[in-house]
Coordinates of C-alpha atoms in Angstrom, one line a residue:
X1 CA -122.9 27.3 10.1
X2 CA -119.9 27.5 7.8
X3 CA -120.1 28.2 4.1
X4 CA -119.4 25.2 1.8
X5 CA -117.1 25.7 -1.1
X6 CA -118.1 22.5 -2.9
X7 CA -120.7 19.8 -2.7
X8 CA -120.1 16.6 -0.9
X9 CA -118.9 17.7 2.6
X10 CA -121.9 16.1 4.4
X11 CA -121.4 12.9 2.5
X12 CA -117.7 12.9 3.4
X13 CA -118.4 13.4 7.0
X14 CA -120.9 10.6 6.9
X15 CA -118.3 8.3 5.3
X16 CA -115.8 9.3 7.9
X17 CA -118.2 8.3 10.7
X18 CA -118.7 4.9 9.1
X19 CA -114.9 4.3 9.0
X20 CA -114.8 5.0 12.8
X21 CA -117.7 2.7 13.7
X22 CA -115.4 0.4 15.7
X23 CA -114.3 3.2 18.0
X24 CA -115.3 2.6 21.6
X25 CA -118.6 4.4 22.1
X26 CA -118.1 4.9 25.8
X27 CA -114.9 6.9 25.1
X28 CA -116.8 9.0 22.7
X29 CA -119.6 9.6 25.2
X30 CA -117.1 10.6 28.0
X31 CA -115.3 12.9 25.6
X32 CA -118.6 14.6 24.5
X33 CA -119.4 15.4 28.1
X34 CA -115.9 16.9 28.6
X35 CA -116.3 18.9 25.5
X36 CA -119.6 20.3 26.6
X37 CA -118.1 21.3 29.9
X38 CA -114.9 22.8 28.7
X39 CA -116.0 24.5 25.5
X40 CA -119.4 25.7 26.6
X41 CA -119.8 29.2 25.2
X42 CA -120.5 30.7 28.7
X43 CA -117.2 29.4 30.1
X44 CA -113.6 30.5 29.6
X45 CA -111.7 27.3 28.6
X46 CA -108.2 27.0 30.1
X47 CA -105.6 24.9 28.3
X48 CA -102.9 23.2 30.3
X49 CA -99.3 24.4 30.1
X50 CA -97.5 21.5 28.4
X51 CA -97.8 21.8 24.6
X52 CA -96.7 19.5 21.8
X53 CA -96.9 20.6 18.2
X54 CA -97.5 18.3 15.3
X55 CA -97.7 18.7 11.5
X56 CA -95.4 19.0 8.5
X57 CA -92.5 21.0 7.3
X58 CA -94.2 24.4 8.0
X59 CA -94.6 23.4 11.6
X60 CA -91.1 21.9 12.1
X61 CA -89.8 24.7 9.8
X62 CA -87.9 23.8 6.8
X63 CA -88.3 21.6 3.7
X64 CA -85.9 18.8 4.9
X65 CA -85.7 19.1 8.7
X66 CA -86.9 16.6 11.2
X67 CA -88.1 16.6 14.8
X68 CA -85.0 14.8 15.9
X69 CA -82.8 17.9 16.5
X70 CA -85.6 19.8 18.3
X71 CA -84.2 23.0 16.8
X72 CA -86.7 25.4 18.4
X73 CA -86.4 28.1 15.7
X74 CA -87.0 29.7 13.5
X75 CA -90.5 28.4 13.6
X76 CA -94.0 29.8 14.2
X77 CA -94.3 27.4 17.1
X78 CA -91.3 29.0 18.9
X79 CA -92.8 32.5 18.2
X80 CA -96.2 31.5 19.5
X81 CA -94.7 30.2 22.7
X82 CA -92.3 33.2 23.0
X83 CA -95.4 35.5 22.7
X84 CA -97.1 33.6 25.6
X85 CA -94.6 35.1 28.0
X86 CA -94.3 31.9 30.0
X87 CA -97.9 30.7 29.8
X88 CA -97.0 27.8 27.5
X89 CA -94.2 25.3 28.3
X90 CA -92.9 24.0 24.9
X91 CA -92.4 20.3 25.3
X92 CA -91.9 18.8 21.9
X93 CA -92.3 19.4 18.1
X94 CA -93.4 16.1 16.6
X95 CA -93.8 17.5 13.0
X96 CA -92.0 16.0 10.1
X97 CA -91.4 17.4 6.6
X98 CA -93.9 15.9 4.1
X99 CA -96.0 14.2 6.8
X100 CA -99.6 13.4 6.0
X101 CA -102.4 13.1 8.6
X102 CA -102.4 9.3 8.5
X103 CA -98.6 9.3 9.2
X104 CA -99.0 11.7 12.1
X105 CA -101.6 9.3 13.5
X106 CA -99.2 6.4 13.1
X107 CA -96.5 8.3 15.0
X108 CA -98.7 9.6 17.8
X109 CA -98.0 6.9 20.4
X110 CA -94.2 7.1 19.9
X111 CA -93.7 10.9 19.5
X112 CA -96.7 12.6 21.0
X113 CA -98.2 10.5 23.8
X114 CA -94.9 9.8 25.4
X115 CA -94.5 13.5 26.1
X116 CA -97.6 13.6 28.4
X117 CA -98.9 16.8 26.9
X118 CA -101.8 18.9 28.1
X119 CA -102.4 20.3 24.7
X120 CA -101.6 19.1 21.1
X121 CA -101.7 21.6 18.3
X122 CA -102.0 19.6 15.0
X123 CA -101.9 21.3 11.6
X124 CA -102.2 18.7 8.8
X125 CA -103.8 18.4 5.4
X126 CA -101.4 20.2 3.0
X127 CA -99.6 16.9 2.2
X128 CA -102.8 14.9 2.2
X129 CA -104.0 17.1 -0.6
X130 CA -100.7 16.9 -2.4
X131 CA -100.9 13.1 -2.3
X132 CA -104.5 13.2 -3.7
X133 CA -106.0 11.5 -0.6
X134 CA -109.7 11.1 -0.1
X135 CA -111.2 13.8 2.1
X136 CA -113.3 11.3 4.0
X137 CA -110.1 9.3 4.9
X138 CA -108.5 12.5 6.0
X139 CA -111.4 13.4 8.3
X140 CA -111.4 9.9 9.7
X141 CA -107.7 10.2 10.5
X142 CA -108.4 13.6 12.3
X143 CA -111.1 12.0 14.4
X144 CA -108.9 9.0 15.3
X145 CA -106.2 11.5 16.2
X146 CA -108.6 13.4 18.4
X147 CA -109.6 10.2 20.2
X148 CA -106.0 9.4 20.9
X149 CA -105.7 12.9 22.5
X150 CA -108.8 12.1 24.6
X151 CA -107.1 8.8 25.7
X152 CA -104.1 10.6 27.1
X153 CA -106.2 13.4 28.5
X154 CA -104.8 16.0 26.2
X155 CA -106.8 18.8 24.5
X156 CA -106.5 19.0 20.8
X157 CA -106.3 22.2 18.7
X158 CA -106.2 21.9 14.9
X159 CA -104.9 24.3 12.4
X160 CA -106.6 25.0 9.2
X161 CA -104.8 23.8 6.0
X162 CA -102.1 26.3 5.1
X163 CA -102.4 28.7 2.1
X164 CA -100.5 27.6 -1.0
X165 CA -99.7 29.2 -4.3
X166 CA -99.1 26.0 -6.1
X167 CA -101.6 24.3 -8.4
X168 CA -100.3 20.7 -8.0
X169 CA -102.5 18.8 -8.1
X170 CA -104.7 20.7 -10.4
X171 CA -107.5 22.7 -8.6
X172 CA -105.5 22.7 -5.3
X173 CA -106.9 26.1 -4.2
X174 CA -110.5 24.9 -4.5
X175 CA -109.7 21.6 -2.9
X176 CA -108.1 23.4 0.1
X177 CA -111.2 25.6 0.6
X178 CA -113.5 22.5 0.5
X179 CA -111.3 20.6 3.0
X180 CA -111.1 23.6 5.3
X181 CA -114.8 24.0 5.3
X182 CA -115.2 20.4 6.2
X183 CA -112.5 20.8 9.0
X184 CA -114.5 23.7 10.5
X185 CA -117.7 21.7 10.6
X186 CA -116.0 18.6 12.1
X187 CA -114.2 20.8 14.7
X188 CA -117.4 22.5 15.7
X189 CA -119.2 19.2 16.2
X190 CA -116.4 17.9 18.4
X191 CA -115.7 21.1 20.4
X192 CA -112.2 21.4 19.0
X193 CA -110.7 24.9 18.5
X194 CA -109.4 25.8 15.1
X195 CA -106.5 28.1 14.4
X196 CA -107.7 29.7 11.1
X197 CA -104.4 29.7 9.2
X198 CA -106.4 30.0 6.0
X199 CA -107.4 33.6 6.9
X200 CA -103.7 34.6 6.5
X201 CA -104.0 33.9 2.7
X202 CA -103.7 36.7 0.2
X203 CA -107.4 37.3 -0.8
X204 CA -106.5 37.9 -4.4
X205 CA -104.6 34.6 -4.9
X206 CA -105.5 32.3 -2.0
X207 CA -101.8 31.8 -1.4
X208 CA -99.3 33.3 1.0
X209 CA -99.0 37.1 1.4
X210 CA -96.6 38.7 -1.1
X211 CA -93.0 38.1 -0.3
X212 CA -93.5 35.3 2.2
X213 CA -92.6 32.3 0.1
X214 CA -89.8 31.4 -2.3
X215 CA -91.3 28.1 -3.5
X216 CA -95.1 29.0 -3.3
X217 CA -95.5 26.4 -0.5
X218 CA -93.3 27.3 2.5
X219 CA -93.4 30.8 4.2
X220 CA -89.6 31.0 4.7
X221 CA -89.0 34.6 3.6
X222 CA -89.1 38.0 5.5
X223 CA -90.4 37.4 9.1
X224 CA -93.3 35.2 7.9
X225 CA -92.8 32.6 10.7
X226 CA -92.8 35.3 13.3
X227 CA -96.0 36.8 11.9
X228 CA -97.7 33.3 11.8
X229 CA -96.7 32.7 15.4
X230 CA -98.0 36.0 16.6
X231 CA -101.3 35.3 14.8
X232 CA -101.5 31.9 16.3
X233 CA -101.0 33.3 19.8
X234 CA -103.8 35.8 19.3
X235 CA -106.2 33.0 18.5
X236 CA -105.3 30.6 21.5
X237 CA -104.5 33.3 24.1
X238 CA -108.0 33.6 25.6
X239 CA -108.0 29.9 26.5
X240 CA -104.4 29.7 27.9
X241 CA -103.9 29.7 31.7
X242 CA -101.5 31.8 33.8
X243 CA -97.8 31.8 33.4
X244 CA -96.0 28.6 34.4
X245 CA -92.4 29.5 33.3
X246 CA -90.7 31.7 35.8
X247 CA -89.1 34.9 34.5
X248 CA -85.7 35.8 36.1
X249 CA -86.5 37.2 39.6
X250 CA -83.1 38.1 40.9
X251 CA -79.5 38.8 40.0
X252 CA -78.3 36.4 42.6
X253 CA -76.9 32.8 42.8
X254 CA -80.0 31.1 41.5
X255 CA -79.6 32.9 38.2
X256 CA -76.8 34.6 36.5
X257 CA -74.7 37.2 38.4
X258 CA -75.6 39.8 35.8
X259 CA -78.9 38.5 34.5
X260 CA -80.5 41.9 34.8
X261 CA -77.4 43.7 33.3
X262 CA -77.3 45.9 36.4
X263 CA -73.6 45.5 37.0
X264 CA -71.0 47.1 34.7
X265 CA -68.2 49.5 34.6
X266 CA -68.1 52.8 32.7
X267 CA -65.1 53.2 30.4
X268 CA -63.2 56.4 30.8
X269 CA -62.2 58.7 28.0
X270 CA -58.6 58.6 26.8
X271 CA -56.0 61.2 27.9
X272 CA -54.9 63.9 25.5
X273 CA -51.5 65.3 26.7
X274 CA -50.3 67.5 23.9
X275 CA -51.3 69.2 20.6
X276 CA -48.5 70.2 18.3
X277 CA -48.8 72.3 15.0
X278 CA -46.3 71.9 12.2
X279 CA -45.9 73.8 8.8
X280 CA -43.1 71.5 7.5
X281 CA -45.6 69.3 5.6
X282 CA -49.3 68.6 5.2
X283 CA -52.3 70.1 3.5
X284 CA -54.4 71.2 6.5
X285 CA -55.4 74.9 6.0
X286 CA -54.3 77.4 8.6
X287 CA -56.7 78.1 11.4
X288 CA -57.9 77.3 14.9
X289 CA -58.7 73.6 15.5
X290 CA -60.1 71.7 18.4
X291 CA -59.9 67.9 18.9
X292 CA -61.9 65.4 21.1
X293 CA -61.3 61.6 21.4
X294 CA -63.6 58.9 22.7
X295 CA -62.6 55.4 23.8
X296 CA -64.3 52.5 22.1
X297 CA -65.3 49.3 23.8
X298 CA -66.5 46.1 22.2
X299 CA -70.0 47.5 22.7
X300 CA -70.1 51.2 22.8
X301 CA -68.3 54.5 23.3
X302 CA -67.1 56.6 26.2
X303 CA -67.8 60.2 26.9
X304 CA -65.5 62.5 24.9
X305 CA -62.3 64.0 26.3
X306 CA -61.9 67.7 27.1
X307 CA -61.0 69.7 24.0
X308 CA -57.4 69.9 22.8
X309 CA -57.1 73.3 21.1
X310 CA -54.4 73.9 18.6
X311 CA -53.8 76.9 16.2
X312 CA -52.0 76.3 12.9
X313 CA -50.4 79.5 11.6
X314 CA -50.0 78.3 7.9
X315 CA -50.8 75.2 5.8
X316 CA -49.5 72.1 7.5
X317 CA -50.5 69.4 10.0
X318 CA -51.4 68.9 13.7
X319 CA -50.2 66.1 16.0
X320 CA -52.2 65.1 19.1
X321 CA -50.5 62.8 21.7
X322 CA -52.9 60.4 23.5
X323 CA -52.9 57.5 25.9
X324 CA -55.4 54.7 26.6
X325 CA -57.4 53.6 29.5
X326 CA -57.9 50.0 30.6
X327 CA -60.6 48.2 28.6
X328 CA -60.4 50.3 25.5
X329 CA -60.1 48.7 22.1
X330 CA -59.5 51.9 20.2
X331 CA -60.3 55.5 19.8
X332 CA -62.6 57.7 17.7
X333 CA -61.2 61.1 16.7
X334 CA -63.4 64.2 16.3
X335 CA -62.3 67.6 15.0
X336 CA -63.9 71.1 15.0
X337 CA -62.5 73.7 12.6
X338 CA -62.7 77.5 12.8
X339 CA -65.7 77.5 10.6
X340 CA -67.5 74.4 12.1
X341 CA -70.5 74.6 14.4
X342 CA -69.7 71.2 16.0
X343 CA -67.1 68.5 16.1
X344 CA -67.1 66.1 13.1
X345 CA -65.8 62.5 13.0
X346 CA -62.4 62.0 11.4
X347 CA -61.2 58.4 12.0
X348 CA -60.9 55.4 14.2
X349 CA -57.6 54.3 15.7
X350 CA -57.0 50.6 16.4
X351 CA -53.3 50.0 15.8
X352 CA -51.8 51.7 18.8
X353 CA -53.6 52.5 22.1
X354 CA -50.8 54.9 23.1
X355 CA -49.2 57.2 20.6
X356 CA -49.7 60.2 18.4
X357 CA -52.4 61.0 15.9
X358 CA -51.5 63.3 13.0
X359 CA -54.1 65.3 11.1
X360 CA -52.4 66.2 7.9
X361 CA -55.4 67.4 5.9
X362 CA -56.2 64.1 4.2
X363 CA -59.2 63.2 6.4
X364 CA -62.7 64.1 5.3
X365 CA -65.0 65.1 8.2
X366 CA -68.0 62.9 8.7
X367 CA -71.0 63.0 11.0
X368 CA -71.3 65.4 13.9
X369 CA -70.3 64.1 17.3
X370 CA -73.2 62.4 19.1
X371 CA -71.9 60.6 22.1
X372 CA -73.9 59.7 25.3
X373 CA -71.0 58.2 27.2
X374 CA -72.9 54.9 27.9
X375 CA -69.9 52.6 27.3
X376 CA -70.9 50.2 30.1
X377 CA -69.0 46.9 30.0
X378 CA -71.4 44.2 31.3
X379 CA -70.0 42.2 34.2
X380 CA -69.4 38.6 33.3
X381 CA -70.4 38.8 29.6
X382 CA -67.5 37.5 27.5
X383 CA -66.9 39.0 24.0
X384 CA -66.9 36.5 21.2
X385 CA -64.5 38.2 18.9
X386 CA -61.9 41.0 18.8
X387 CA -64.0 42.9 16.2
X388 CA -66.0 45.9 17.2
X389 CA -69.8 46.1 17.2
X390 CA -71.6 48.9 15.4
X391 CA -72.4 51.7 17.8
X392 CA -75.7 51.5 19.5
X393 CA -75.2 48.6 21.9
X394 CA -74.7 48.7 25.7
X395 CA -77.2 49.0 28.5
X396 CA -80.6 50.3 27.6
X397 CA -83.9 50.5 29.6
X398 CA -87.5 50.0 28.7
X399 CA -90.8 50.0 30.8
X400 CA -91.8 46.5 31.8
X401 CA -88.2 45.1 31.6
X402 CA -86.4 44.4 34.9
X403 CA -83.0 46.1 35.0
X404 CA -81.4 46.9 31.7
X405 CA -81.4 45.1 28.4
X406 CA -78.3 44.4 26.3
X407 CA -78.3 45.2 22.5
X408 CA -76.1 42.9 20.3
X409 CA -75.3 44.7 17.0
X410 CA -73.4 43.6 13.9
X411 CA -69.7 44.1 13.6
X412 CA -68.5 47.4 12.1
X413 CA -66.3 45.4 9.7
X414 CA -69.5 43.6 8.4
X415 CA -67.6 40.3 8.7
X416 CA -67.9 37.5 11.2
X417 CA -70.8 36.4 13.5
X418 CA -71.2 38.4 16.7
X419 CA -71.5 36.2 19.7
X420 CA -71.3 37.1 23.4
X421 CA -71.8 34.7 26.2
X422 CA -71.8 34.0 29.9
X423 CA -69.6 31.1 31.0
X424 CA -71.1 28.9 33.7
X425 CA -69.2 26.1 35.5
X426 CA -71.5 23.0 35.4
X427 CA -71.4 19.2 36.0
X428 CA -72.9 16.5 33.8
X429 CA -76.4 15.4 34.8
X430 CA -77.4 18.8 36.3
X431 CA -80.7 20.3 35.1
X432 CA -81.0 24.0 34.3
X433 CA -83.7 26.3 33.2
X434 CA -82.5 28.8 30.5
X435 CA -84.7 31.8 29.8
X436 CA -84.5 35.4 28.6
X437 CA -86.6 38.1 27.1
X438 CA -85.4 38.4 23.5
X439 CA -86.4 40.3 20.3
X440 CA -84.8 41.2 17.0
X441 CA -85.2 44.2 14.6
X442 CA -84.9 44.6 10.9
X443 CA -83.6 41.7 9.0
X444 CA -81.4 40.4 11.8
X445 CA -81.8 36.8 12.9
X446 CA -80.8 36.1 16.5
X447 CA -79.8 33.1 18.5
X448 CA -80.2 32.3 22.2
X449 CA -78.3 29.1 22.6
X450 CA -76.5 27.1 25.4
X451 CA -73.3 25.5 24.1
X452 CA -71.5 22.8 26.0
X453 CA -67.7 22.9 26.3
X454 CA -65.3 20.2 27.6
X455 CA -62.1 20.8 29.6
X456 CA -60.3 21.7 26.3
X457 CA -62.9 24.3 25.5
X458 CA -64.1 22.2 22.6
X459 CA -67.8 22.5 21.7
X460 CA -69.4 19.1 22.3
X461 CA -73.1 20.0 21.9
X462 CA -75.7 22.7 22.1
X463 CA -79.3 23.4 22.9
X464 CA -81.1 26.2 21.0
X465 CA -83.6 28.1 23.1
X466 CA -84.7 30.6 20.5
X467 CA -83.5 31.4 16.9
X468 CA -84.6 33.4 14.0
X469 CA -86.5 36.7 13.4
X470 CA -88.3 37.6 16.6
X471 CA -89.8 40.8 15.4
X472 CA -92.9 41.1 17.5
X473 CA -91.3 42.8 20.6
X474 CA -89.9 41.2 23.7
X475 CA -91.1 37.6 24.4
X476 CA -89.9 35.0 26.9
X477 CA -87.8 32.2 25.4
X478 CA -87.4 29.3 27.7
X479 CA -86.0 25.7 27.7
X480 CA -85.2 23.2 30.4
X481 CA -82.0 21.2 29.6
X482 CA -79.7 18.5 31.1
X483 CA -76.0 19.0 31.0
X484 CA -74.5 16.2 28.9
X485 CA -71.5 14.0 29.8
X486 CA -68.1 15.5 29.4
X487 CA -69.3 19.1 29.9
X488 CA -67.2 21.4 32.1
X489 CA -68.6 24.8 31.0
X490 CA -72.0 25.9 29.6
X491 CA -71.9 29.0 27.5
X492 CA -75.1 30.9 27.7
X493 CA -74.7 32.6 24.3
X494 CA -76.4 35.4 22.4
X495 CA -75.6 35.6 18.7
X496 CA -76.5 37.0 15.3
X497 CA -76.4 34.7 12.3
X498 CA -75.0 37.2 9.8
X499 CA -73.2 40.5 10.2
X500 CA -74.5 41.8 6.9
X501 CA -78.1 41.9 8.2
X502 CA -79.5 45.3 9.2
X503 CA -80.7 45.1 12.7
X504 CA -79.9 43.9 16.2
X505 CA -80.8 41.4 19.0
X506 CA -82.0 42.7 22.3
X507 CA -81.7 40.5 25.4
X508 CA -83.0 41.1 29.0
X509 CA -83.8 39.2 32.2
X510 CA -81.3 36.4 31.5
X511 CA -81.6 33.3 33.6
X512 CA -79.6 30.1 33.8
X513 CA -81.0 28.6 37.0
X514 CA -80.0 25.2 38.4
X515 CA -82.9 23.0 39.2
X516 CA -81.2 19.7 40.0

């Protein structure tokens, strides 16, 4: 049924079968009956909700990472699950950098079976080819791995061998095509679904799409992992059951008090009390001028003040007296001259929240005023720094999202790592479900992480729920976690990894729900 890229596939399959002659025939018979029932073309197969992923560095994400930290991102596995919107519960990533299929088989009982998965998604073969293993041995290992899944009543999905731009060993591209062809034939004969990663390859080179890889082997550039995860979800989605992870359903005590970002206070504009012209010094030309100020919060900007009109009779300067309102971190100043159609931005004031601003003619007018007055301060969300975010944050709405969503933007100073969090009082041993709808834009990489703090507010650990470029729209990130010893406060934190990246992190429907 599948095209063969080289001779010898049937012989390899036959050799693999001989290597497995000692396998219990009864188990194989039972599994065949199950496969006929579940994968019959007239039926819609439904995978169970508990998933384990296995494979090599591309699955665990990174050239030198291991499964020990269970850093759930950035990885295509995290993106696939996030795309499922709660239809998959991510249990474990058993992948190890450099792992061959025989090594995955040897680790199965300790790292996979112990998780009691409903589904195991294994992608292996890249390192087998790199180690110049025999294809028949590889197929035998795949079959043995499948039977181990049968023994624990887990359904196996296999991924095709990844694209690669390397030619080590020589002829690697042709070898990969031959092995993938054999994989498809084996999978069809056993009723195993294949995720066709090989179809992601650049048709001109057989390797990764342009710009995806820095070393010709790992797709670590751009948002490659996000695109791989989205593709993977499109393949398995028809066989995945209904949602099993609960999205936030309230803004009440079982979640966070502001999980829907419905509670907040609007920051008032500053007060302008006087405008005074002076011709004693300054280079501001004579004419009629009008000023408006806005208050800046950590996130956004207030509505502008009423106009303060001042006429300058000759070249000089104008002073405007202002005072602050509670919650402001500074002011933005706008000016409209006699020949201007609109108010133009002049400067930002941070040093004194009550005082006098002097326009002496040295300011260069910038962009026209464009203020919506949406400077809502989210209730309970703690700012992670004194720096100001770039404008564009605050409360936003979108169809399909309960309540508002919050936009975390980089700092205007382009220094530091933006991080805002909810602080929740917890006790060691308690079990929580952490979830949120999250997405990123541009080149920004976002974090959704729960950090554990002791009584001295020292960070003693963390659990990453989602991390990386999540560029495929809102998805549900979820993780169940146990509060470790010594923890007094859990910080449900939303962060950007780098202020110099162009983009933002959007967060909605935040939940940190106590289960035990």
